[in-house]
XYZ file of C-alpha atoms in Angstrom:
465
model
C 68.965 180.117 31.160
C 66.338 177.717 29.839
C 63.728 179.413 32.021
C 64.704 182.825 30.691
C 63.925 181.653 27.134
C 60.871 179.414 27.695
C 58.997 181.060 30.581
C 57.332 184.440 31.091
C 59.478 186.945 33.045
C 57.724 186.481 36.383
C 57.675 182.744 36.182
C 61.373 182.835 35.081
C 62.217 184.831 38.247
C 60.309 182.393 40.423
C 62.147 179.478 38.824
C 65.483 181.229 39.398
C 64.623 181.706 43.121
C 63.630 178.061 43.464
C 66.920 176.901 41.931
C 68.879 179.356 44.034
C 67.316 177.970 47.234
C 68.035 174.472 46.065
C 71.747 175.386 45.639
C 71.820 177.304 48.904
C 70.534 174.295 50.874
C 72.717 171.740 49.159
C 75.522 169.866 50.868
C 78.009 171.386 48.392
C 76.990 174.856 49.358
C 77.376 174.049 53.049
C 80.828 172.561 52.449
C 82.117 175.493 50.392
C 80.815 177.994 52.952
C 82.566 175.973 55.666
C 85.805 176.127 53.734
C 85.523 179.892 53.248
C 85.430 180.444 57.030
C 87.835 177.590 57.845
C 90.562 179.079 55.698
C 90.287 182.375 57.608
C 90.018 180.654 60.984
C 93.205 178.606 60.301
C 95.330 181.792 60.437
C 94.344 182.440 64.061
C 96.658 180.798 66.652
C 94.921 179.813 69.876
C 96.344 181.220 73.154
C 98.599 183.619 71.180
C 98.332 187.246 72.211
C 97.250 189.716 69.491
C 100.084 191.896 70.723
C 102.691 189.241 69.873
C 105.438 191.109 67.889
C 106.185 190.154 64.258
C 109.812 189.873 63.160
C 110.915 191.745 60.038
C 111.608 189.275 57.195
C 113.443 191.203 54.477
C 115.799 188.550 53.177
C 115.696 184.754 52.879
C 118.304 181.969 52.745
C 117.323 178.548 51.299
C 119.472 175.485 51.754
C 119.063 173.123 48.800
C 118.476 174.111 45.183
C 116.482 171.106 44.114
C 112.891 171.059 42.935
C 111.551 171.978 46.385
C 114.154 174.549 47.237
C 113.747 176.254 43.864
C 109.986 176.337 44.194
C 110.232 177.865 47.658
C 112.666 180.504 46.383
C 110.172 181.494 43.698
C 107.482 182.248 46.353
C 109.639 184.812 48.007
C 110.973 186.372 44.790
C 107.346 186.693 43.608
C 106.671 188.661 46.821
C 109.714 190.907 46.196
C 111.854 189.373 48.931
C 115.535 188.648 48.016
C 116.760 185.087 48.294
C 120.173 183.491 48.702
C 119.958 179.878 47.329
C 122.779 177.690 48.753
C 123.783 174.266 47.423
C 126.692 171.925 47.830
C 128.706 173.078 44.771
C 128.463 175.555 41.908
C 127.150 172.940 39.480
C 124.214 172.212 41.781
C 123.558 175.882 42.217
C 123.524 176.453 38.454
C 121.187 173.490 37.972
C 118.812 174.908 40.575
C 118.821 178.401 39.004
C 118.284 176.951 35.503
C 115.145 175.105 36.716
C 113.816 178.325 38.297
C 114.476 180.150 35.040
C 112.620 177.403 33.173
C 109.613 177.605 35.509
C 109.365 181.387 35.058
C 109.606 180.917 31.286
C 106.705 178.484 31.370
C 104.670 181.018 33.422
C 105.541 183.720 30.873
C 104.427 181.546 27.919
C 101.076 180.996 29.710
C 100.663 184.749 30.052
C 100.817 184.631 33.925
C 103.827 186.970 34.039
C 105.567 189.379 31.684
C 109.221 189.227 30.642
C 110.149 192.214 32.824
C 108.496 190.517 35.784
C 110.466 187.318 35.120
C 113.711 189.328 34.906
C 112.921 191.129 38.157
C 112.086 187.852 40.028
C 115.279 186.174 38.750
C 117.295 189.139 39.863
C 116.115 188.581 43.464
C 117.465 184.991 43.548
C 121.226 184.624 43.936
C 123.056 181.338 44.163
C 125.903 180.606 46.566
C 127.887 177.705 48.008
C 129.177 179.731 51.019
C 127.307 179.775 54.356
C 128.885 183.096 55.167
C 126.594 184.677 52.573
C 123.679 183.848 54.936
C 125.037 185.955 57.843
C 122.478 188.774 57.460
C 119.396 186.909 56.275
C 116.264 187.078 58.509
C 114.992 183.560 57.728
C 116.635 180.381 56.498
C 114.603 177.449 55.136
C 116.386 174.083 54.843
C 115.052 172.040 51.936
C 117.411 169.096 51.526
C 116.313 165.440 51.361
C 114.806 163.620 54.331
C 117.938 162.633 56.250
C 117.765 163.803 59.882
C 121.571 163.505 60.371
C 122.155 165.797 57.418
C 119.535 168.246 58.548
C 121.060 168.448 62.030
C 124.522 169.106 60.527
C 123.057 171.948 58.484
C 121.248 173.494 61.471
C 124.411 173.301 63.541
C 126.240 175.151 60.829
C 123.461 177.737 60.451
C 123.694 178.299 64.213
C 127.339 179.299 63.728
C 126.777 181.649 60.783
C 123.383 183.243 61.090
C 122.854 186.445 63.150
C 120.927 186.368 66.468
C 117.226 186.535 65.741
C 117.338 184.720 62.420
C 114.503 182.206 62.175
C 115.741 178.730 61.242
C 113.086 176.648 59.480
C 113.030 173.151 58.095
C 110.842 171.994 55.206
C 110.771 168.415 56.557
C 107.569 166.609 55.849
C 107.721 164.271 58.810
C 110.993 164.547 60.895
C 111.055 165.572 64.539
C 111.347 169.376 64.758
C 112.686 169.239 68.328
C 115.467 166.835 67.365
C 116.545 169.252 64.635
C 116.250 172.260 66.909
C 118.500 170.492 69.507
C 121.351 170.790 67.047
C 121.326 174.544 67.601
C 121.859 176.888 70.637
C 118.649 178.710 69.699
C 115.751 176.151 69.674
C 113.334 178.961 70.323
C 114.106 180.249 66.822
C 113.498 176.910 65.121
C 110.193 176.060 63.338
C 108.906 173.808 60.580
C 107.706 175.378 57.294
C 106.398 172.416 55.269
C 105.747 173.499 51.718
C 103.969 171.194 49.323
C 105.236 170.265 45.854
C 105.299 172.061 43.526
C 106.036 174.667 46.112
C 105.477 177.667 43.820
C 101.955 176.404 43.020
C 100.466 174.537 46.059
C 98.663 176.843 48.472
C 99.127 175.001 51.770
C 101.895 175.755 54.216
C 102.060 173.590 57.362
C 103.642 175.719 60.114
C 105.018 173.202 62.600
C 105.878 174.439 66.108
C 108.452 172.657 68.216
C 108.177 172.463 71.994
C 110.476 175.484 72.336
C 109.383 177.553 69.316
C 108.922 181.206 70.478
C 105.523 182.863 70.192
C 106.894 185.608 67.935
C 108.468 183.025 65.668
C 105.111 181.303 65.267
C 103.297 184.635 64.718
C 105.909 185.676 62.138
C 105.589 182.345 60.226
C 101.826 182.637 60.076
C 102.004 186.213 58.811
C 104.693 185.385 56.326
C 102.483 182.710 54.732
C 100.018 185.457 53.845
C 102.824 187.545 52.366
C 103.759 184.742 49.929
C 100.030 183.946 49.240
C 99.923 180.647 51.127
C 97.212 179.259 53.384
C 98.906 178.455 56.732
C 97.830 175.701 59.054
C 99.514 175.398 62.431
C 100.552 171.862 63.412
C 102.097 170.300 66.506
C 105.257 168.153 66.339
C 104.712 164.510 65.636
C 105.681 162.054 62.879
C 104.136 163.427 59.716
C 102.397 166.376 61.516
C 98.778 166.737 60.287
C 98.732 165.971 56.560
C 101.265 163.184 56.190
C 100.333 161.469 59.416
C 96.775 161.212 58.136
C 97.971 160.113 54.731
C 99.602 156.953 56.138
C 96.331 155.155 57.020
C 94.700 156.418 53.773
C 97.605 154.966 51.749
C 97.626 151.864 53.941
C 94.052 151.059 53.059
C 94.653 151.751 49.348
C 97.473 149.144 49.404
C 95.421 146.612 51.399
C 92.457 147.009 49.051
C 94.881 146.433 46.183
C 96.367 143.246 47.551
C 93.018 141.908 48.819
C 91.274 142.098 45.431
C 90.785 145.544 43.952
C 92.721 146.828 40.887
C 94.722 150.016 40.753
C 92.225 151.334 38.198
C 89.243 150.603 40.431
C 90.720 152.345 43.462
C 91.782 155.433 41.548
C 88.449 155.638 39.676
C 86.471 155.370 42.873
C 88.364 158.217 44.599
C 88.489 160.462 41.602
C 84.805 159.971 40.861
C 84.120 160.920 44.491
C 86.069 164.104 43.954
C 89.736 163.628 44.854
C 92.125 165.368 42.438
C 93.966 162.072 41.909
C 93.562 158.530 43.081
C 96.057 157.242 45.645
C 97.741 154.755 43.283
C 98.308 157.355 40.603
C 99.654 159.740 43.308
C 102.252 157.150 44.195
C 103.427 156.978 40.594
C 103.549 160.762 40.361
C 105.534 161.179 43.552
C 107.932 158.314 42.679
C 107.688 154.866 44.258
C 111.435 155.002 45.080
C 110.810 157.854 47.530
C 108.822 155.676 49.896
C 111.198 152.729 49.269
C 114.196 154.870 50.353
C 112.366 156.069 53.424
C 111.534 152.562 54.473
C 115.214 151.463 54.166
C 115.954 153.601 57.217
C 113.184 152.070 59.328
C 113.082 148.976 61.489
C 110.665 146.158 60.636
C 108.310 147.349 63.394
C 108.423 150.928 62.112
C 107.660 149.798 58.529
C 104.438 148.204 59.691
C 102.535 145.410 57.946
C 104.510 144.171 54.858
C 101.214 143.775 52.975
C 101.027 147.615 52.881
C 104.276 148.120 50.974
C 105.245 144.758 49.355
C 103.666 145.597 45.988
C 105.403 148.977 45.844
C 108.727 147.411 46.803
C 108.342 144.713 44.149
C 107.750 147.417 41.500
C 110.794 149.433 42.565
C 113.014 146.362 42.499
C 111.930 145.882 38.897
C 112.912 149.463 38.053
C 109.339 150.626 37.907
C 109.594 153.878 39.791
C 106.477 155.615 38.479
C 106.105 158.390 35.917
C 109.831 159.295 36.053
C 110.760 155.826 34.688
C 107.801 155.473 32.367
C 106.241 152.715 34.439
C 105.036 152.150 37.991
C 101.563 150.810 38.775
C 100.693 152.075 35.264
C 102.618 152.559 32.021
C 103.158 156.149 30.855
C 103.510 157.563 27.394
C 106.919 159.302 27.161
C 105.501 162.318 25.387
C 102.057 162.912 26.943
C 102.457 160.980 30.230
C 99.075 159.475 29.580
C 98.716 156.361 31.690
C 97.569 152.936 30.627
C 96.903 149.704 32.572
C 99.621 147.080 32.528
C 98.759 143.305 32.916
C 102.257 142.767 34.243
C 101.345 144.761 37.371
C 98.232 142.638 37.975
C 100.457 139.547 37.897
C 102.796 141.130 40.438
C 99.846 141.991 42.732
C 98.461 138.438 42.540
C 101.923 137.016 43.213
C 102.314 139.168 46.377
C 98.793 138.206 47.557
C 99.697 134.496 47.208
C 103.037 135.034 49.023
C 101.227 136.675 51.961
C 98.503 134.035 52.126
C 95.740 136.322 50.889
C 92.781 134.955 48.939
C 91.736 137.840 46.629
C 88.019 138.774 46.488
C 85.720 141.175 44.837
C 85.815 144.519 46.699
C 82.914 147.006 46.143
C 83.433 150.629 45.296
C 81.638 151.527 48.471
C 84.070 149.519 50.610
C 87.021 151.160 48.942
C 85.577 154.669 49.531
C 84.715 153.986 53.200
C 87.992 152.327 54.059
C 90.063 155.109 52.670
C 87.998 158.106 53.874
C 87.086 156.652 57.284
C 90.814 155.829 57.912
C 91.584 159.512 57.305
C 88.789 160.617 59.617
C 89.737 158.226 62.430
C 93.371 159.453 62.403
C 92.096 163.025 62.255
C 90.186 162.380 65.475
C 93.400 161.180 67.136
C 95.236 164.257 65.928
C 92.603 166.502 67.433
C 92.662 164.682 70.777
C 96.429 164.974 70.989
C 96.316 168.683 70.140
C 98.397 168.288 66.951
C 95.760 170.287 65.063
C 94.128 173.306 66.695
C 90.657 172.569 65.364
C 88.834 170.166 63.001
C 88.471 172.850 60.318
C 92.297 173.192 60.233
C 92.510 169.575 59.150
C 89.922 170.333 56.473
C 92.012 173.240 55.208
C 95.129 171.107 55.098
C 93.519 168.377 53.108
C 91.698 170.585 50.617
C 94.709 172.786 49.879
C 97.496 170.240 50.223
C 96.063 166.835 49.329
C 93.452 167.296 46.666
C 90.432 166.625 48.889
C 87.279 167.879 47.113
C 86.342 171.352 48.377
C 82.606 170.602 47.800
C 82.871 167.920 50.509
C 84.422 170.377 52.938
C 87.444 168.377 54.139
C 87.513 165.044 55.990
C 86.262 166.265 59.336
C 83.362 168.308 57.869
C 82.511 165.263 55.694
C 82.411 163.153 58.792
C 79.965 165.475 60.501
C 77.803 165.670 57.338
C 77.334 161.877 57.067
C 77.160 161.297 60.841
C 79.752 160.128 63.318
C 77.623 157.233 64.465
C 77.652 155.818 60.939
C 81.435 156.196 60.765
C 81.893 154.578 64.228
C 79.715 151.626 63.377
C 81.460 151.108 60.023
C 84.890 151.228 61.720
C 83.703 148.650 64.214
C 82.637 146.452 61.350
C 86.012 146.859 59.680
C 87.633 146.025 63.082
C 85.732 142.713 63.178
C 86.636 141.927 59.559
C 90.242 143.130 59.389
C 91.490 143.289 62.951
C 91.886 146.006 65.546
C 95.492 146.889 64.626
C 94.199 149.149 61.873
C 90.596 149.664 62.928
C 90.367 150.700 66.549
C 87.994 153.665 66.854
C 89.777 156.774 68.034
C 88.858 157.615 71.691
C 87.556 161.074 70.669
C 85.279 159.506 68.023
C 83.905 157.107 70.623
C 83.346 159.975 73.066
C 81.508 162.192 70.521
C 79.226 159.335 69.427
C 78.314 158.687 73.073
C 77.608 162.385 73.628
C 75.778 162.802 70.313
C 78.161 165.559 69.230
C 79.877 166.447 66.029
C 83.473 167.488 65.496
C 82.250 171.106 64.964
C 80.359 171.087 68.307
C 83.396 169.659 70.123
C 85.530 172.506 68.631
C 83.050 175.011 69.840
C 83.193 173.518 73.334
C 87.043 173.833 73.321
C 86.936 177.648 72.844
């Protein structure tokens, strides 16, 4: 624009061309072009025939009318597909429907939908407490809290009520799909459909196949994602699947940096300045620190891992600091605006926990924080690829950009790894291994292999085709 005003026309055009080429050859341009093709590639299932039939999905059942279940219901109503929303009693059903109504009202006030559209969508969602109302639905999605015993009870009941051919899906974010499927007499019809909160907004849908999930069930789930305007990524069955499995080492390093010397504000500022939608500490407050606390209560000491990675969060929960929902977590929150402010009390808690675990706190650089968090993601991503949990590196990139706030202009964790060089990542991980121990910093075998062969993740993916 400046050139258009200050330069003669011909020189202005030449300047425009120079600037265009500069943009075209930039790392941001390469990353965004990668994401464009990665999103489309993610919908293609390897070794699945193009002739695989697609099941008709004309009606939906959802178990659980909470925040997640209600958000999932809205996706299908928005696509014109009727929904039966089932909860434990009528009061729970009415609460769920009221939240859905409120969400549509907010969308209407923002001008995203009209009042007739809201009325039509609400008419497609019917509440119930009776499983017999699900007899004729084509797909049921279970969206109750993460208790595998409860989920298995629900799937056993669905097995009794639902017609043959109904797809039974779980919205679990980390539980074993095969274990849930074993509670039915139709494991081939069971699949994971992991929506991200808020489910009516977030674009990612992790489609998790169990060992017995039928090809047409997988094909139907991938097609259905498009129908409800989601970006699907196919994942194999393991603890946490793709996204949440990778999130564990990322969150682990955030907690270790915190107890070793960094502040919550420093960690969040580093990651947000780099491009993440939110920093990991603020994300914990947003999700609710009690969620992780409850999940850990059901784990053995070995399963919980290093106490240094959760002792600060547990101390905050025990003080009633649950995050945004209670007005205080790692930060304090304004009750009206939810604006966050630092809290010296938290710093005292961190220092007390460091002392209790024999840690001498030190200054940690912004570069170390960035590398520890992002390289932990990449290293776990390499393991996921080697195990076949993700079909391709670009699928991991899609999952992280659309589900976890990874900056699109960096192209996802695996593209970012290729762009800065796998040798650099390998060498840094080895340095971290020497400094912090091999328990957290053993280079993934695939990463070691690719460095030896001088290949990138992208080249490895091409070789697998």
